Coordinates of C-alpha atoms and ligand atoms in Angstrom, one line a residue:
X1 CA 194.5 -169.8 193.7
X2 CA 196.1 -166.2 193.7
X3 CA 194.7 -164.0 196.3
X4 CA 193.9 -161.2 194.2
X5 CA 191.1 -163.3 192.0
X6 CA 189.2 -162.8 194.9
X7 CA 186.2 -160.7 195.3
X8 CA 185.3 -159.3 198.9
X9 CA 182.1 -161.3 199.2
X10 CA 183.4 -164.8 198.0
X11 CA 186.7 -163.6 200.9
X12 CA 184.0 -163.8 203.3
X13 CA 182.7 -167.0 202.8
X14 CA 186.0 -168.1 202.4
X15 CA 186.1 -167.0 206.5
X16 CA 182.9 -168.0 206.9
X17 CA 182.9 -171.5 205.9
X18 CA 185.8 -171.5 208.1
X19 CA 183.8 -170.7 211.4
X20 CA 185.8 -167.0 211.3
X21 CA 184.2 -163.9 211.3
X22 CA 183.4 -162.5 207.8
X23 CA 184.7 -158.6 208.7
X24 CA 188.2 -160.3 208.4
X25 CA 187.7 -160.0 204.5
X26 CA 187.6 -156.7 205.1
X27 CA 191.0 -156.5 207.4
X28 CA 192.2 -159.0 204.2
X29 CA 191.0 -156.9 201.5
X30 CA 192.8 -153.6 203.6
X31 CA 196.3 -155.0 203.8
X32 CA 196.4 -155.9 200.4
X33 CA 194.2 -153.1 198.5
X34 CA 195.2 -150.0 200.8
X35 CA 198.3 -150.8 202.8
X36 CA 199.7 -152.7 199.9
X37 CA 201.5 -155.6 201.9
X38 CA 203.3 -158.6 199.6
X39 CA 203.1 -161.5 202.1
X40 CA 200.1 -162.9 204.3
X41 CA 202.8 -162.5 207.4
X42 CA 202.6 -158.3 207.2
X43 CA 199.1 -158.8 208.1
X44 CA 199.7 -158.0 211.9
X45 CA 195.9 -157.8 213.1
X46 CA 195.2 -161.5 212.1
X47 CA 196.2 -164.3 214.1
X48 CA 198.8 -166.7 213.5
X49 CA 196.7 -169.8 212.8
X50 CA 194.6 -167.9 209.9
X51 CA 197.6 -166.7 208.3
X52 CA 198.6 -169.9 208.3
X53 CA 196.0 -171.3 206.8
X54 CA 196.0 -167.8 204.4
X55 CA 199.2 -169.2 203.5
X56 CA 198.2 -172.8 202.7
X57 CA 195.1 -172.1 200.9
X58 CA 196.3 -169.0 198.8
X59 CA 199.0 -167.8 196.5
X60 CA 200.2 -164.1 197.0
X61 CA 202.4 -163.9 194.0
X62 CA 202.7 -161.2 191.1
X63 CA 203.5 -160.7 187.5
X64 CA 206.8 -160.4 186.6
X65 CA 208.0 -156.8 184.5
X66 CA 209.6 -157.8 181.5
X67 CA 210.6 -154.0 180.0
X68 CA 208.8 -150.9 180.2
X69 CA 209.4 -148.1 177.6
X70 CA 208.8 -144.5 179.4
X71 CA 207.6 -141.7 177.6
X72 CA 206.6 -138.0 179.2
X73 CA 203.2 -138.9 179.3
X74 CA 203.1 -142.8 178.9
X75 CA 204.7 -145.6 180.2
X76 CA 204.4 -149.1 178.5
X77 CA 205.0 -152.6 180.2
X78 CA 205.4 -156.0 178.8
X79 CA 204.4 -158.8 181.8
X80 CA 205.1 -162.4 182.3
X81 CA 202.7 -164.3 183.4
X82 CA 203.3 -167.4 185.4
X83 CA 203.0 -169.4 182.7
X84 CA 205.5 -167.8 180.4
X85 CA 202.8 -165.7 178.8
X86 CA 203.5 -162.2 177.8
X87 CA 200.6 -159.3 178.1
X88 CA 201.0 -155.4 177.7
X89 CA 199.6 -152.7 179.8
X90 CA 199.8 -148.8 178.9
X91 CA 199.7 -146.0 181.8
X92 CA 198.8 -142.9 180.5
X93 CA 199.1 -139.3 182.3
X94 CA 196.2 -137.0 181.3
X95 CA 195.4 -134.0 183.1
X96 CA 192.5 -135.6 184.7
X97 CA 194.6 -138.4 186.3
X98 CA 196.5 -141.6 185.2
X99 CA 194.7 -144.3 183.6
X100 CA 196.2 -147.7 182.9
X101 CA 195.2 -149.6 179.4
X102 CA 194.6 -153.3 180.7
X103 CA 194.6 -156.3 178.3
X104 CA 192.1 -159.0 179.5
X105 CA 193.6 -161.8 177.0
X106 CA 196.8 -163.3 175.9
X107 CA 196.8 -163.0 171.9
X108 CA 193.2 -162.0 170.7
X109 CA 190.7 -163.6 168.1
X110 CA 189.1 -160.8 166.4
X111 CA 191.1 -160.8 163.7
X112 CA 190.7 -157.0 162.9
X113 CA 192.4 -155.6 160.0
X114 CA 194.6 -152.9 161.6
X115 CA 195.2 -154.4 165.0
X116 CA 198.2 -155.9 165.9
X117 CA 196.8 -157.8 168.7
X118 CA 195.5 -160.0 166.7
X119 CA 198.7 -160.9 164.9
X120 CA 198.8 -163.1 167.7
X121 CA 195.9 -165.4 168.0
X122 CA 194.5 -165.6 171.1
X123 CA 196.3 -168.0 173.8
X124 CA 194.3 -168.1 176.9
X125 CA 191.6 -165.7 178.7
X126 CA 193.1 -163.9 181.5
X127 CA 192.3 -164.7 185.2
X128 CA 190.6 -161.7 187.0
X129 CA 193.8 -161.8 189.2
X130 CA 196.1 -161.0 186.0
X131 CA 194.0 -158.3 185.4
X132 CA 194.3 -156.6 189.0
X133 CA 197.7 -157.2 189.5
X134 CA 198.2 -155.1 186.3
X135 CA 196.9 -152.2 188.2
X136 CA 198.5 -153.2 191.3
X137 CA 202.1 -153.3 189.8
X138 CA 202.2 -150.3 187.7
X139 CA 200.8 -148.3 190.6
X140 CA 204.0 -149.8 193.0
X141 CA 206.7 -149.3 190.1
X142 CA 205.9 -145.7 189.3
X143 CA 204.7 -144.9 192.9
X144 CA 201.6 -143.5 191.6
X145 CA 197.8 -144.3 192.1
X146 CA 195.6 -144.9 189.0
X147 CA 191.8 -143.2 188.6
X148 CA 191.2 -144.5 185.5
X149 CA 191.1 -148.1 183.9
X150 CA 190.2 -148.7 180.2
X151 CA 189.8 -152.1 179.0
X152 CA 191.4 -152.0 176.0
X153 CA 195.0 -153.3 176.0
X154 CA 195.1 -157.1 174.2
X155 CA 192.2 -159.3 174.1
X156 CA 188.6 -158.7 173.7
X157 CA 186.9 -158.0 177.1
X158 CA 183.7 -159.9 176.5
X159 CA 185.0 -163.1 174.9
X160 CA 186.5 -163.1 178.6
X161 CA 183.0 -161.7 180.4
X162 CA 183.4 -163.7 183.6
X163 CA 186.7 -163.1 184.7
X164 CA 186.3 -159.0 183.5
X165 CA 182.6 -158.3 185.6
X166 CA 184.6 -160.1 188.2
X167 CA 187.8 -157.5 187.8
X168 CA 185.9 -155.0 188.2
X169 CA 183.9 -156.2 190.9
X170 CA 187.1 -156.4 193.1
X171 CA 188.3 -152.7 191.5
X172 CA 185.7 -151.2 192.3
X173 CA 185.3 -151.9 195.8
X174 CA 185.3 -149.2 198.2
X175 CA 187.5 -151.3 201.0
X176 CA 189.7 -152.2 197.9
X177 CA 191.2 -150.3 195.1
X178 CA 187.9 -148.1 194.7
X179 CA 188.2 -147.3 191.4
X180 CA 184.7 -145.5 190.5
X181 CA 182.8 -147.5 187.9
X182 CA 182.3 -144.6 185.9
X183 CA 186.0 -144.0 185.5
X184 CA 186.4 -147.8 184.0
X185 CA 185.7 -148.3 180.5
X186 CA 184.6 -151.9 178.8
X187 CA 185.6 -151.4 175.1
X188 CA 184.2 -154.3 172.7
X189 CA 184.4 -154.8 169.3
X190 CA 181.1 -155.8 169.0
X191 CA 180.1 -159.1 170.7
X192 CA 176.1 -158.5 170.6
X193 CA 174.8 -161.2 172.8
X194 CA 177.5 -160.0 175.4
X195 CA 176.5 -156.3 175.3
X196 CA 172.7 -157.6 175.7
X197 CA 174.3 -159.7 179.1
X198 CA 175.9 -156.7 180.4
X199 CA 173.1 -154.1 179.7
X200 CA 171.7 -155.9 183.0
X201 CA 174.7 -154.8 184.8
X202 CA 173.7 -152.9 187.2
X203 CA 177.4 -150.8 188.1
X204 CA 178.3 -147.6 186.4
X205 CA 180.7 -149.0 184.0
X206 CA 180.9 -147.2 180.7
X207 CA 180.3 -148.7 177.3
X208 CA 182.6 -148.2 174.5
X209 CA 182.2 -149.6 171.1
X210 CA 185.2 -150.3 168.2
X211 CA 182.9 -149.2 165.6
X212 CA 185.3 -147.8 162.5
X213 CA 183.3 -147.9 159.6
X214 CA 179.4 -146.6 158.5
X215 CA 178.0 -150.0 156.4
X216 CA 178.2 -153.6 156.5
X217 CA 180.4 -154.0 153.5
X218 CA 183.5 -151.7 155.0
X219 CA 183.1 -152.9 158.4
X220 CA 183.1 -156.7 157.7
X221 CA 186.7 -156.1 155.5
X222 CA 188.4 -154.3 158.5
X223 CA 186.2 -156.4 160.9
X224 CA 185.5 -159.8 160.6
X225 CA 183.6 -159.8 163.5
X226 CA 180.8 -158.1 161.5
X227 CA 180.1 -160.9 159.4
X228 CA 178.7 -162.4 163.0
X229 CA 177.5 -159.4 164.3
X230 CA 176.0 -156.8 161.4
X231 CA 175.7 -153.0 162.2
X232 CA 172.0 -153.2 162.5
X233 CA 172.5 -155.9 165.4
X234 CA 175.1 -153.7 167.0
X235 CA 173.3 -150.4 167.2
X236 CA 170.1 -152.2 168.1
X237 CA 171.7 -154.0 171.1
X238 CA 173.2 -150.4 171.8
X239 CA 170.4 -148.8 171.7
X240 CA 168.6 -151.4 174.0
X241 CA 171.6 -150.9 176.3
X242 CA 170.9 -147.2 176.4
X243 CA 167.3 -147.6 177.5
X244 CA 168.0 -150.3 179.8
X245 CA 171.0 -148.3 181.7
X246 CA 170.4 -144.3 180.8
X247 CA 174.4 -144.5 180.1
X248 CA 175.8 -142.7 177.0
X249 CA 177.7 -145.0 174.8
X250 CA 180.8 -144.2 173.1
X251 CA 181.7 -145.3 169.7
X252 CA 185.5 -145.4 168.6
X253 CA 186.4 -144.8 165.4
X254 CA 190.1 -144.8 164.1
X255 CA 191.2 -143.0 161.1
X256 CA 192.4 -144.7 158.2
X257 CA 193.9 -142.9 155.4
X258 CA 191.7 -143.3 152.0
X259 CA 189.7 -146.2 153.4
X260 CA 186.9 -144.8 156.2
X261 CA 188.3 -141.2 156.5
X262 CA 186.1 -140.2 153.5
X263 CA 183.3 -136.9 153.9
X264 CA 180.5 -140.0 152.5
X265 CA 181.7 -141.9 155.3
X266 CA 181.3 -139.1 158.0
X267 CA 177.9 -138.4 156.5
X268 CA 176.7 -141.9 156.5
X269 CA 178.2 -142.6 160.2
X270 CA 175.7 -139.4 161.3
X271 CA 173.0 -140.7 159.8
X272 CA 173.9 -144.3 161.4
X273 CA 174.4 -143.3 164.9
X274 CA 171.5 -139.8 164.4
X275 CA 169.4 -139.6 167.5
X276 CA 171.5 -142.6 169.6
X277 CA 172.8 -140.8 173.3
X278 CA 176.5 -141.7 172.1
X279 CA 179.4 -139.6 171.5
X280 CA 182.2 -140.3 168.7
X281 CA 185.8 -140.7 169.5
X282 CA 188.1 -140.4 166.2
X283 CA 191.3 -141.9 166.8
X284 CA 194.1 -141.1 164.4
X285 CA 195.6 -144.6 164.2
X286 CA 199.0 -145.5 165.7
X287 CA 200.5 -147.2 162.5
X288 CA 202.1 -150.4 162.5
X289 CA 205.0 -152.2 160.3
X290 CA 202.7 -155.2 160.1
X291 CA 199.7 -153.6 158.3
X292 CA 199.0 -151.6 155.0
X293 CA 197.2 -148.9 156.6
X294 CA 198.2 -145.3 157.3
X295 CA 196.8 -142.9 160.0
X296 CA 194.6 -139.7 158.2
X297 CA 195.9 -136.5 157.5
X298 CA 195.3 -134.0 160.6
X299 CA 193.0 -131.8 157.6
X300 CA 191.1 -135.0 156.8
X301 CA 190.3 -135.6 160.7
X302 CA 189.1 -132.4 160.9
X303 CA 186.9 -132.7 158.3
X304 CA 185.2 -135.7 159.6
X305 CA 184.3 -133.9 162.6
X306 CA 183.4 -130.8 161.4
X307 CA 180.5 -133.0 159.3
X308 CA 179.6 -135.0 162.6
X309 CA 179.6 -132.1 164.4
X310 CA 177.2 -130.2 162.0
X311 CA 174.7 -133.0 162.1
X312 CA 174.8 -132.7 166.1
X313 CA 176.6 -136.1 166.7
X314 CA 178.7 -135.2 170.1
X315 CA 182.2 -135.9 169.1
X316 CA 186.0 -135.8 170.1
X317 CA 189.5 -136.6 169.1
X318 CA 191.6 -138.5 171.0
X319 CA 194.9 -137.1 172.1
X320 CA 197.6 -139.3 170.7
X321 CA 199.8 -141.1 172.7
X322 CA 202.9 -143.3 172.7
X323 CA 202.9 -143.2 169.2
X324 CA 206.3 -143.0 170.2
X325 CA 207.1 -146.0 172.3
X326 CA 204.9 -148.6 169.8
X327 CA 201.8 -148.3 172.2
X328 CA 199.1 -149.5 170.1
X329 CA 197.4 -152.7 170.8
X330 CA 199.7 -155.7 171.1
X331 CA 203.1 -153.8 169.6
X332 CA 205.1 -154.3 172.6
X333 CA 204.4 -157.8 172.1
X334 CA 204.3 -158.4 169.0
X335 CA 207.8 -156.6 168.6
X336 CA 209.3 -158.5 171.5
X337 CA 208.4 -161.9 170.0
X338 CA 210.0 -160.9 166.7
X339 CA 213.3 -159.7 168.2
X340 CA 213.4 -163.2 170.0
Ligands
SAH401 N1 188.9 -155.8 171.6 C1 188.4 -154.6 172.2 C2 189.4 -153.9 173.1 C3 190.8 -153.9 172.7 S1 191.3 -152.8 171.3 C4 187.9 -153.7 171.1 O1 188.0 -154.1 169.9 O2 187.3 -152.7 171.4 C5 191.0 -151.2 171.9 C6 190.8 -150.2 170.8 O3 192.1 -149.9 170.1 C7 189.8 -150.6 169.7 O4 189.0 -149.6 169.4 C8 190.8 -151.0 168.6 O5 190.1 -151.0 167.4 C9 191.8 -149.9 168.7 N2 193.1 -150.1 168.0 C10 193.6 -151.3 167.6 N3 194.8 -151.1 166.9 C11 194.9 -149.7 166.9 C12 195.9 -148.9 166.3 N4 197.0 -149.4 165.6 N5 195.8 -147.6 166.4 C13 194.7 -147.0 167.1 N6 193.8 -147.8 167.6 C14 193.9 -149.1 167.5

């Protein structure tokens, strides 16, 4: 198995069960979180025989970079996996730090509308390892370190909830990467029973929730995960997840001309989400070749919010990026299958 799948605490009874002493996790998790070494032999403070054995019982490998597109504030990879899979991950530069876009699945199965992801049904789950070495890689090739990580490159995150609470177990780690768990972000489309599982979670992590659209009838059209999962389950597993944890949730919502970008839609999605600790985030959607839809007019945005705002529903816009360099969801992939 790959090295990085590992958290700290299964590393040390990995020692441990090998009559070693369990702070040689730690030494481990150091070489390869904070001095960054590639092979078990750069490990200097452990003796021979363990690396040795390091060597025989793990794999130290990493993805391979397919292309990258590089905008001024956003830089796009296509991977390959080790199986000949391809995944996407999107670094982008804000002003309060760089945060990386990580997919958690090859392909996906939701099946939404607008998404290109989904163009490509989903393949596999990816390992936790695929996940960190996403992270690790972009952070070598642009000689950079990342303070952010959002969950929401290909895949849904909690159709693959083992392998992501273990990613961001090893993230998170303070004698790894030590990424804080309130600058990660889980974003779900809305997978109920999973959101109940991880409102027992006890880390920091932030909840946000692909929402785009007021009612049942809209949402199920762009959605077909609502047919599964109705509003009235989501919000009440949200709102259960609010009590539980005391976190603020976010709900996404992307703007699509003529279809949820209406004033009766902003006034119904105030009244939906009216006294829920949540904040809005309207995204004006990155448009595709592959779908009918078209991003709302800048006026039409800021009408939305100006009716969200005057009902006292906390809300944003999200800066655009790499609108430029195909960056939504999946189009890296998607495009570099068709050119094929
Ligand atoms: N499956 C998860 C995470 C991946 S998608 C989820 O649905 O939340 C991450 C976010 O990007 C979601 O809110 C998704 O709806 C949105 N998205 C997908 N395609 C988009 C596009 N073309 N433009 C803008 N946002 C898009």
């Amino acid at each position: 198995m790959n090295i990085y799948d590992y958290t700290l605490s299964e590393l040390k009874e990995y020692f441990k069960s090998n009559n070693e002493k369990e702070f040689k996790a730690i030494q481990l998790y150091e070489w390869l979180y904070k001095k960054r070494v590639n092979n078990f032999k750069e490990m200097t403070n452990i003796k021979k025989e363990i690396i040795k054995k390091l060597e025989q019982d793990f794999e130290i490998t990493k993805l391979n970079i397919i292309t990258k597109q590089i905008d001024t504030d956003v830089c796009k990879y296509l991977f390959k996996l080790k199986d000949g899979n391809k995944i996407e991950a999107v670094l982008m530069k804000h002003d309060y730090g760089n945060s990386l876009c990580v997919s958690t699945q090859v392909g996906c199965n939701m099946s939404c509308a607008f998404c290109e992801s989904g163009r490509l049904k989903k393949v596999r789950n990816l390992n936790s390892y695929e996940m960190v070495l996403q992270i690790l890689q972009v952070e070598e090739d642009l000689n950079i370190r990342i303070s952010h990580i959002v969950l929401m490159g290909i895949g849904e995150p909690f159709d693959n909830y083992e392998n992501v609470i273990k990613f961001i177990d090893i993230i998170n780690d303070p004698k790894g990467i030590d990424i804080g768990a309130r600058h990660i972000t889980v974003s779900t489309s809305g997978l109920v029973n999973k959101i109940e599982e991880f409102a027992n979670n006890p880390k920091q992590v932030n909840l946000a929730i692909s929402l785009h659209a007021p009612n049942n009838e809209l949402r199920s059209k762009l959605m077909p995960v609502n047919k599964a999962y109705p509003i009235e389950k989501l919000i009440t597993a949200v709102k259960e997840y609010i009590r539980k944890t005391n976190r603020r949730v976010t709900f996404e919502y992307i703007m699509l001309k003529d279809i949820n970008d209406t004033e009766k839609c902003a006034q119904e999605l105030a009244q939906l989400l009216k006294g829920i600790n949540c904040y809005v985030n309207l995204i004006p959607y990155n448009e595709t070749s592959h779908t009918k839809y078209k991003k709302s007019e800048k006026n039409q945005i800021m009408r939305f919010y100006d009716i969200l705002k005057k009902n006292n529903i906390n809300v944003t816009i999200r800066k655009e990026f790499g609108s430029k360099v195909n960056a939504a969801c999946g189009q890296l992939r998607s495009n570099y299958e068709e050119v094929k």
